[in-house]
Short mmCIF file of C-alpha atoms in Angstrom, two decimals:
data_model
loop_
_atom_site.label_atom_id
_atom_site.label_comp_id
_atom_site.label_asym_id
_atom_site.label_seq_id
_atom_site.Cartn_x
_atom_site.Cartn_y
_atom_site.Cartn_z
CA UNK A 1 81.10 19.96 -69.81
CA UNK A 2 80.05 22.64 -67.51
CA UNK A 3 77.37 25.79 -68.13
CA UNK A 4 75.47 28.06 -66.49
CA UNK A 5 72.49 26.38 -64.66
CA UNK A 6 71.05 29.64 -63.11
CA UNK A 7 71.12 33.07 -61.14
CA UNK A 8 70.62 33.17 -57.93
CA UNK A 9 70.80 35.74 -55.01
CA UNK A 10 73.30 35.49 -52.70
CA UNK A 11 72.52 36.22 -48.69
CA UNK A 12 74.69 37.71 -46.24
CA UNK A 13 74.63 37.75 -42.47
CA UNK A 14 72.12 40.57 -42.72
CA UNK A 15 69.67 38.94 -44.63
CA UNK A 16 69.81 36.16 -41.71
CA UNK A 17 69.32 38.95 -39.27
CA UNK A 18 66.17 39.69 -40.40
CA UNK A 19 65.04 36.46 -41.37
CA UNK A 20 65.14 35.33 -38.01
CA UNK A 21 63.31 38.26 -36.80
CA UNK A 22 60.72 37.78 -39.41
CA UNK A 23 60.79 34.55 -38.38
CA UNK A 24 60.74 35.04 -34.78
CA UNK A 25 57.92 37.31 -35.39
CA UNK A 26 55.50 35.09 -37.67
CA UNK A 27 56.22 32.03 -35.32
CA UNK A 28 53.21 32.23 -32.69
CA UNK A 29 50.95 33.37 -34.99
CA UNK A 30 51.06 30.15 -36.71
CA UNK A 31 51.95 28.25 -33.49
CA UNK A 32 48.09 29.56 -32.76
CA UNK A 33 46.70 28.21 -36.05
CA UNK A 34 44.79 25.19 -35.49
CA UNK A 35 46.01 21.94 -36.43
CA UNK A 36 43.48 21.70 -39.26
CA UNK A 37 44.53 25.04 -40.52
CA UNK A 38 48.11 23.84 -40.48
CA UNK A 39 47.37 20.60 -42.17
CA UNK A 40 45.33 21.63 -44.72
CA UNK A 41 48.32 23.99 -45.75
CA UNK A 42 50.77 21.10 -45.60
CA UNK A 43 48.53 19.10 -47.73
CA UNK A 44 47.98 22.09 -50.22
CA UNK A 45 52.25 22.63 -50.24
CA UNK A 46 52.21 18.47 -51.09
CA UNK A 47 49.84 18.61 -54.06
CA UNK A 48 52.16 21.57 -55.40
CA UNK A 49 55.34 19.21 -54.82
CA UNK A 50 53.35 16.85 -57.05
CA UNK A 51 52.03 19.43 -59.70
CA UNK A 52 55.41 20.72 -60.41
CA UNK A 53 57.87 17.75 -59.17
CA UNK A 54 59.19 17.42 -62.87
CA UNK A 55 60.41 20.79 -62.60
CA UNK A 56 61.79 20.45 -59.45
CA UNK A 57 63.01 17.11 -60.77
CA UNK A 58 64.80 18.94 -63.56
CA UNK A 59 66.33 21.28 -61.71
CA UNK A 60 67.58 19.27 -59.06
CA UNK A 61 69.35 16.59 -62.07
CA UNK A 62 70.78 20.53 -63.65
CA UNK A 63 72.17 21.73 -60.64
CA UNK A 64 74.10 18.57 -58.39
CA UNK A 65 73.74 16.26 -61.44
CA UNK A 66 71.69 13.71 -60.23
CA UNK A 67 70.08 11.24 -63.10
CA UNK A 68 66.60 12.56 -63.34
CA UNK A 69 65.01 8.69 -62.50
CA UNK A 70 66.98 9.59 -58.98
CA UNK A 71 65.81 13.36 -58.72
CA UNK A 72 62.01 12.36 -59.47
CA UNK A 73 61.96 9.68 -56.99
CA UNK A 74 63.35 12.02 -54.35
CA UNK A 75 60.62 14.76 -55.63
CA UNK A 76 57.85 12.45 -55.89
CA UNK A 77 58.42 9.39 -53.62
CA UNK A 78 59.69 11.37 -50.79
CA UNK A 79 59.51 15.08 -50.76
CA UNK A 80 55.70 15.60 -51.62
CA UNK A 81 54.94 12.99 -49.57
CA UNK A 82 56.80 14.49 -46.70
CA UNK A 83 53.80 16.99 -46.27
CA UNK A 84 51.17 14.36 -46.58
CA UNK A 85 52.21 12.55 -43.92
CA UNK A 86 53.13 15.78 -41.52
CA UNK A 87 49.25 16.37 -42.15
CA UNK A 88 47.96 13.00 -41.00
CA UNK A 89 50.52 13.15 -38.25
CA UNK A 90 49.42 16.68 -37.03
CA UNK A 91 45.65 15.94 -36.56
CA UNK A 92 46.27 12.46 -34.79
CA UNK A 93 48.79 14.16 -32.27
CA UNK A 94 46.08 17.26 -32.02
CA UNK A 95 45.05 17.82 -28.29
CA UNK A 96 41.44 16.23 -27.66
CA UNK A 97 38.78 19.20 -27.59
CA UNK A 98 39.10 20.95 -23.71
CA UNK A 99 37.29 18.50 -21.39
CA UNK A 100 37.19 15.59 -23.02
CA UNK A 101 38.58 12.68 -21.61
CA UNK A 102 41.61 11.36 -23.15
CA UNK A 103 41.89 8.50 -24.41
CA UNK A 104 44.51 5.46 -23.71
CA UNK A 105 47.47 5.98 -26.07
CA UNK A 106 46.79 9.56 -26.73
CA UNK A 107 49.56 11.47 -28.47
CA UNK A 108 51.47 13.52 -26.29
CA UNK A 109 51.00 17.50 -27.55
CA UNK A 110 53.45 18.46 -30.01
CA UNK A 111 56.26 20.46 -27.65
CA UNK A 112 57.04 24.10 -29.84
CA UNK A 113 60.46 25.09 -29.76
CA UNK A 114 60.65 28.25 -31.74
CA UNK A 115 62.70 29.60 -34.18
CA UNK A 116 64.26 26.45 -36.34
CA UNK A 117 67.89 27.13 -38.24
CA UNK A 118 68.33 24.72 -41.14
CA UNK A 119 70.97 23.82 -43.39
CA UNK A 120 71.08 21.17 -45.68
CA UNK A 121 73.54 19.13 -48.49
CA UNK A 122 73.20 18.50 -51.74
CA UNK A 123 72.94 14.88 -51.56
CA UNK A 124 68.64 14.97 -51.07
CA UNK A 125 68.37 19.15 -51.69
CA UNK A 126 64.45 18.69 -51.81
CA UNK A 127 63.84 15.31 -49.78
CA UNK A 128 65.53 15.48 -46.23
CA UNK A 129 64.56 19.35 -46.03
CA UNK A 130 60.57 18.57 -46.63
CA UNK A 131 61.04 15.78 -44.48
CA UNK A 132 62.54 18.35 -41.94
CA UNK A 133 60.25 21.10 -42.63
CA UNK A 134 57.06 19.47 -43.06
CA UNK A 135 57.18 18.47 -39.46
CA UNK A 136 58.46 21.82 -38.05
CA UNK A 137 55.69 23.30 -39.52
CA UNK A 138 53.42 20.66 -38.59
CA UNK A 139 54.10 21.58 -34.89
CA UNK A 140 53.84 25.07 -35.58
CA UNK A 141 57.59 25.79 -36.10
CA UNK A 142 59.10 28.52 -38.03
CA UNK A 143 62.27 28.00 -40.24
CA UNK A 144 65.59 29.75 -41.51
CA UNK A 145 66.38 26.98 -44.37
CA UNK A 146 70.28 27.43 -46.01
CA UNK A 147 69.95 24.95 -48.87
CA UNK A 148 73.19 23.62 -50.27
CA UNK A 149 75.60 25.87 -52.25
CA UNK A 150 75.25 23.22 -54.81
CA UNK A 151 71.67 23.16 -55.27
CA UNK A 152 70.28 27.03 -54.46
CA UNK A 153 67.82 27.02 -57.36
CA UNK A 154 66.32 23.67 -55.92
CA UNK A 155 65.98 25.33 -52.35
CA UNK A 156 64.40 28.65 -53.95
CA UNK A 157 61.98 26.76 -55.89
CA UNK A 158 60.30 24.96 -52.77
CA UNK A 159 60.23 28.08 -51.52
CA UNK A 160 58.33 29.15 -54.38
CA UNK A 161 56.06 26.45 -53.69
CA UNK A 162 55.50 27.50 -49.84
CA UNK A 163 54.22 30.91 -51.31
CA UNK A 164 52.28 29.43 -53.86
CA UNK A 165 50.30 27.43 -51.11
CA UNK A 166 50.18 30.96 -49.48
CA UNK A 167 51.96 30.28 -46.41
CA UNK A 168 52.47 33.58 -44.15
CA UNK A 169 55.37 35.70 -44.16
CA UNK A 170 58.26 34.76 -42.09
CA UNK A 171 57.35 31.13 -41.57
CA UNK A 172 60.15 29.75 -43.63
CA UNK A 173 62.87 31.62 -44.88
CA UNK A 174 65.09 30.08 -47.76
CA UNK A 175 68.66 31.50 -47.63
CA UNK A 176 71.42 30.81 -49.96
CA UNK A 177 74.71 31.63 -49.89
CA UNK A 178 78.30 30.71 -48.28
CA UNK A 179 79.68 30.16 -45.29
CA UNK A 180 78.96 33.06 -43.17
CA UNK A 181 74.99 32.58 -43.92
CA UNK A 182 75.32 29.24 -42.23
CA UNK A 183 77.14 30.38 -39.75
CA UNK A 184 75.23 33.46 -38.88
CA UNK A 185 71.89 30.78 -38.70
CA UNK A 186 73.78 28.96 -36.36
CA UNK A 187 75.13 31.30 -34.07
CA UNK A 188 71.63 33.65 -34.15
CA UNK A 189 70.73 34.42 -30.73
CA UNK A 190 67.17 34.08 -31.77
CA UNK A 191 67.82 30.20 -33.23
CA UNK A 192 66.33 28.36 -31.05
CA UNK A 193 67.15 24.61 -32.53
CA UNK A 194 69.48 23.60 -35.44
CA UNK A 195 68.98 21.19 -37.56
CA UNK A 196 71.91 19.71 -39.99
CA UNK A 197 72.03 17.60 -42.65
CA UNK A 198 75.55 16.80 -43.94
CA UNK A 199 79.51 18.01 -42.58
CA UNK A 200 82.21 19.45 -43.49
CA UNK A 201 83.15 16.16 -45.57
CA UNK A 202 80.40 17.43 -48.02
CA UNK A 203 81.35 20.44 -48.84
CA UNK A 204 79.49 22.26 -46.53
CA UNK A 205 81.89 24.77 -44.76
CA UNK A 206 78.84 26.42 -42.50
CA UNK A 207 78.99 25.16 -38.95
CA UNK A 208 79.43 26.83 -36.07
CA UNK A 209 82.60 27.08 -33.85
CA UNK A 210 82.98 23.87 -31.84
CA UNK A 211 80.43 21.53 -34.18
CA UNK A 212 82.99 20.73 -37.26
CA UNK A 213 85.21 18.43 -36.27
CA UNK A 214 82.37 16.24 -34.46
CA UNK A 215 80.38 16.95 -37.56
CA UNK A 216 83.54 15.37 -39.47
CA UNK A 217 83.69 12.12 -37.13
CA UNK A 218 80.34 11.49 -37.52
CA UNK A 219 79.89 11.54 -41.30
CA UNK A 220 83.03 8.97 -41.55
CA UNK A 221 82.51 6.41 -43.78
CA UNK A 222 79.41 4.18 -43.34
CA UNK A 223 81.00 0.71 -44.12
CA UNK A 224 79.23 -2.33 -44.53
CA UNK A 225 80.26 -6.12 -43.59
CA UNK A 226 79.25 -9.26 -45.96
CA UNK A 227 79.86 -12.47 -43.87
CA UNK A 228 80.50 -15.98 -44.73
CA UNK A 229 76.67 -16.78 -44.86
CA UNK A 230 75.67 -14.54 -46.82
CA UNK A 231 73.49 -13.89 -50.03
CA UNK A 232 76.63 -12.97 -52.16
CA UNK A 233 74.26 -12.29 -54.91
CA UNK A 234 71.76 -10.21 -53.07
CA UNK A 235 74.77 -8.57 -50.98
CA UNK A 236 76.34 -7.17 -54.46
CA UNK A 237 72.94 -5.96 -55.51
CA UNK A 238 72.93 -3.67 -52.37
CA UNK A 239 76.32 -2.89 -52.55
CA UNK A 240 76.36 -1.50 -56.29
CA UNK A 241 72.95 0.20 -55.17
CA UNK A 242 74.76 2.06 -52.43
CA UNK A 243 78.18 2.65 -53.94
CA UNK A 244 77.19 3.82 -57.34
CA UNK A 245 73.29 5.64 -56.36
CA UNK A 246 73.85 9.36 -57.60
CA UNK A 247 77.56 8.43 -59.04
CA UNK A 248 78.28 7.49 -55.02
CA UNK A 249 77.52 11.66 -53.94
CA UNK A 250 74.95 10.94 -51.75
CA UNK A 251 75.78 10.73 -48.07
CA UNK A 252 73.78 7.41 -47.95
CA UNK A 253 76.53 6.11 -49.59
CA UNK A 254 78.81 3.36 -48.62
CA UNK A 255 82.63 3.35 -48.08
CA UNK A 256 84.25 0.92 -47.31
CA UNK A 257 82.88 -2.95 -47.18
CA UNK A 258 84.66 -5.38 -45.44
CA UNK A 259 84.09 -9.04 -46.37
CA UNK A 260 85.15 -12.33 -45.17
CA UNK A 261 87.91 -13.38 -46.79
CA UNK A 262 86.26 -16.85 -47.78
CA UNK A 263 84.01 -15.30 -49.96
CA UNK A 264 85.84 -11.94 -50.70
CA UNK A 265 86.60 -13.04 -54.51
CA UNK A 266 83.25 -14.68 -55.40
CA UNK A 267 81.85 -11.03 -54.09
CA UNK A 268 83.91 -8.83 -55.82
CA UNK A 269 83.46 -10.86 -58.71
CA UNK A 270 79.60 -10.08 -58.94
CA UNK A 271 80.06 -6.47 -57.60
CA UNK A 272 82.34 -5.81 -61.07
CA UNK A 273 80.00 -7.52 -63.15
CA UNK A 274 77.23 -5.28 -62.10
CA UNK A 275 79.60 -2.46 -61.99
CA UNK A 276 80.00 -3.08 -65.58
CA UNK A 277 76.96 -3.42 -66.50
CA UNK A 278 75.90 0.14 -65.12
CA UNK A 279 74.61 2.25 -67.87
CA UNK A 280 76.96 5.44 -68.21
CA UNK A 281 74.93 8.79 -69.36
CA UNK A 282 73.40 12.20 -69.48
CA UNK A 283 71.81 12.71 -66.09
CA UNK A 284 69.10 13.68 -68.10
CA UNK A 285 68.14 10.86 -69.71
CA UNK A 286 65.73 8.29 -67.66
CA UNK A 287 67.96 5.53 -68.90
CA UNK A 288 71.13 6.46 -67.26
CA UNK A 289 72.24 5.24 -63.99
CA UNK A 290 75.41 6.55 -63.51
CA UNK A 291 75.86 10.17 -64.18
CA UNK A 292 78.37 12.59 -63.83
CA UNK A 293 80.15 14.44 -60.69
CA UNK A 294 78.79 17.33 -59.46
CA UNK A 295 81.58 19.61 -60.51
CA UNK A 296 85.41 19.31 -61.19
CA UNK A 297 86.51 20.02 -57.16
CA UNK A 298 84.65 16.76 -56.34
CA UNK A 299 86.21 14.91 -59.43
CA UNK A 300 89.75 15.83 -58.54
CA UNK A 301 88.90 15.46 -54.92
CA UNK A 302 87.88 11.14 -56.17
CA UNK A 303 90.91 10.97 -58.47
CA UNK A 304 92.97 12.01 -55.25
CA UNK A 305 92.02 9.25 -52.92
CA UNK A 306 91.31 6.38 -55.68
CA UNK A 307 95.40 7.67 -56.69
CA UNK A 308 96.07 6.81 -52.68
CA UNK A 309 94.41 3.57 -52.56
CA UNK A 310 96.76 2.50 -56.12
CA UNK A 311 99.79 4.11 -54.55
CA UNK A 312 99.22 2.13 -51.01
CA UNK A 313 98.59 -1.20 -53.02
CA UNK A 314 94.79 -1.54 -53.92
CA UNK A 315 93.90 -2.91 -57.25
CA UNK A 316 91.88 -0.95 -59.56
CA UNK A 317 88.90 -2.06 -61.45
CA UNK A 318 86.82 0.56 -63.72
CA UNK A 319 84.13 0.48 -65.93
CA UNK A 320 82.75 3.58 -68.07
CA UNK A 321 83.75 6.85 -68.85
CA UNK A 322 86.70 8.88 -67.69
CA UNK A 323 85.70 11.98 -69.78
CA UNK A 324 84.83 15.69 -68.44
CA UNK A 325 83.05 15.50 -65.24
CA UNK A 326 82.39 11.46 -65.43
CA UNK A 327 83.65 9.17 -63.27
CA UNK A 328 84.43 5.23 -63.82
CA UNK A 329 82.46 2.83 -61.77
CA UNK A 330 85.32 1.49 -59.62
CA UNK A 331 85.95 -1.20 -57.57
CA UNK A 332 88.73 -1.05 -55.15
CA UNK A 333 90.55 -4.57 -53.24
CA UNK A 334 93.38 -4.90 -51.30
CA UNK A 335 92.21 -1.58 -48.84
CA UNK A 336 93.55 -1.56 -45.52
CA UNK A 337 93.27 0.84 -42.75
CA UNK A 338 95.48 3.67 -44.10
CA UNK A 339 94.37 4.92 -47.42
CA UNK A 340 91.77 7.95 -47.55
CA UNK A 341 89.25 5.58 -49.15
CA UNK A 342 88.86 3.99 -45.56
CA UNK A 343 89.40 6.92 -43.04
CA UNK A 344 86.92 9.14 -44.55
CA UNK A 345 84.14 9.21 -47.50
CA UNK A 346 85.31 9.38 -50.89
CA UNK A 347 82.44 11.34 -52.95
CA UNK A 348 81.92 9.56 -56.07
CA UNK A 349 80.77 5.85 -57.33
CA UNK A 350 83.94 3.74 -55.23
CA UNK A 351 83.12 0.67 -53.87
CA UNK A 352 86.52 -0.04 -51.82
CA UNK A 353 86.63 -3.93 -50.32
CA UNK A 354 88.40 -5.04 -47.74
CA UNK A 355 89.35 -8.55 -46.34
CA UNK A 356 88.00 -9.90 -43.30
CA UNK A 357 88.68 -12.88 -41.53
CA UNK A 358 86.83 -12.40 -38.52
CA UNK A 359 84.52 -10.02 -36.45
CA UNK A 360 87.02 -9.66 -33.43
CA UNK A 361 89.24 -8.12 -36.53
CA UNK A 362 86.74 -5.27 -37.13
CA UNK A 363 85.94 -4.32 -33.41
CA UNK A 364 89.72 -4.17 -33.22
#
């Protein structure tokens, strides 16, 4: 059942406006900061990450439902961490002191590029943006973060952290809203790189004129290929990993596998027992490891294609709950080329197989 996780503000093109100026403003100030100042603030923003990561944990598993074992290895395993490294990083690629000789191997300076525009999924709404932030600010960057319309507490909560650690004004800039605050990031004059994470596949309707539909090819499905060799045991382990990790919302996930028809039925075989064996809960709870859907669009939006894989002649294997925003553990055979399940990424835990009876098939 659904409820009210939060309030939160929402931006408008004029809040981007003068975000970017801020931004534009505060950026070679802190471009002149030395890299020890820098660092030492990155490393102060990590040991935040790690003093309130169960927080940030919780609200990441409240807002996109992600189990909470999933959300605090994102917050603790990758997203504090993030800054850590940027640190180290930073003072090994600092400059040697003016006239001393370099040394073989030397970093090459860290090249500024200005103003950075940044908007994110929901998939990782605290770990691919530190990762991406961490080292803009590391080479003395300043940011214009969107977070995901799914996860806007998440996003305002780091950025709760990055005054906490007392970073200036203007150097990052957390955002949310709709469409036209991506957009307006985007387009900015004043932007002077773009980073992206996620496409219009996700969700996300923010890019600019021109990027979507390249966007949209690009975040296809990510399909995978067991051969006649291999591990069938180990190869099922990965492949309920990747299918069913964060009820199969992530964009890491995988859609569709193809596998060699000689062994096709001894792998789908093990990928349903571990399907079933998947423990169905409250994301929550630190037991559960498959949770619910993000909301009812994306639920409808998996009932949709799995209904176009059955109507096109797949077979349908589930295991768990079908009830309010849960989503059966399925396992799809029979796929072929035409069904949705294959031309484009279905959003929830679907592992969709496909025969394959040779390699020359697939480059085909």
């Amino acid at each position: 059942m659904s409820a009210l996780v939060n309030h939160v503000p929402r931006c408008d093109a004029r809040d981007v406006d003068r975000a970017v100026r801020a931004a534009h403003a505060a950026q070679p100030a802190w471009a002149a900061t030395p890299a020890a100042g820098r660092a030492a603030f990155l490393r102060r923003i990590g040991e935040l990450f790690a003093e309130r990561g169960e927080e940030l944990a919780q609200t990441i598993t409240d807002e996109v439902a992600k189990t909470i074992t999933d959300a605090r290895e994102e917050v603790f395993e990758h997203a504090a961490p993030a800054y850590r490294h940027a640190a180290a990083e930073l003072l090994d690629a600092s400059p040697a002191p003016l006239g001393a000789a370099p040394l073989p191997g030397d970093a090459v300076p860290l090249r500024r590029r200005g103003v950075i525009g940044m908007l994110t999924s929901h998939s990782f709404p605290a770990g691919i943006p530190s990762i991406a932030i961490a080292h803009a600010l590391a080479a003395g960057e300043a940011v214009v973060w969107k977070p995901s319309r799914h996860a806007p507490a998440s996003g305002l909560l780091v950025g709760e952290l990055f005054a906490e650690a007392g970073l200036p004004d203007g150097v990052v800039s957390v955002l949310p809203g709709g469409e036209d605050v991506g957009i307006a990031i985007a387009e900015h004059r004043a932007t002077a790189t773009l980073v992206l994470d996620g496409a219009p596949a996700a969700g996300e309707p923010c890019w600019p004129a021109g990027l979507g539909r390249e966007l949209e090819r690009l975040a296809r499905s990510r399909p995978r290929v067991v051969l006649l060799d291999a591990d069938l045991d180990a190869a099922a382990d990965c492949a309920a990993r990747e299918c069913f990790h964060s009820a199969g919302q992530a964009r890491t996930s995988v859609q569709p596998i193809f596998v060699h028809e000689r062994v096709h039925d001894a792998f789908a075989a093990k990928l349903r027992e571990r399907a079933a064996a998947l423990r169905i809960g409250a994301p929550g709870d630190a037991r559960t490891q498959l949770g619910p859907l993000r909301d009812a669009a994306t639920r409808a939006c998996v009932i949709d294609d799995v209904d176009d894989a059955w109507t096109r002649g797949a077979t349908v294997d589930q295991y768990g709950s079908d009830d309010a925003l849960f989503y059966p553990a399925t396992v799809l055979t029979g796929v072929t080329p035409d069904m949705r399940v294959v031309r484009s990424r279905t959003p929830g835990p679907i592992a969709a197989l496909a025969r394959l009876d040779s390699l020359d098939r697939l480059r085909a």
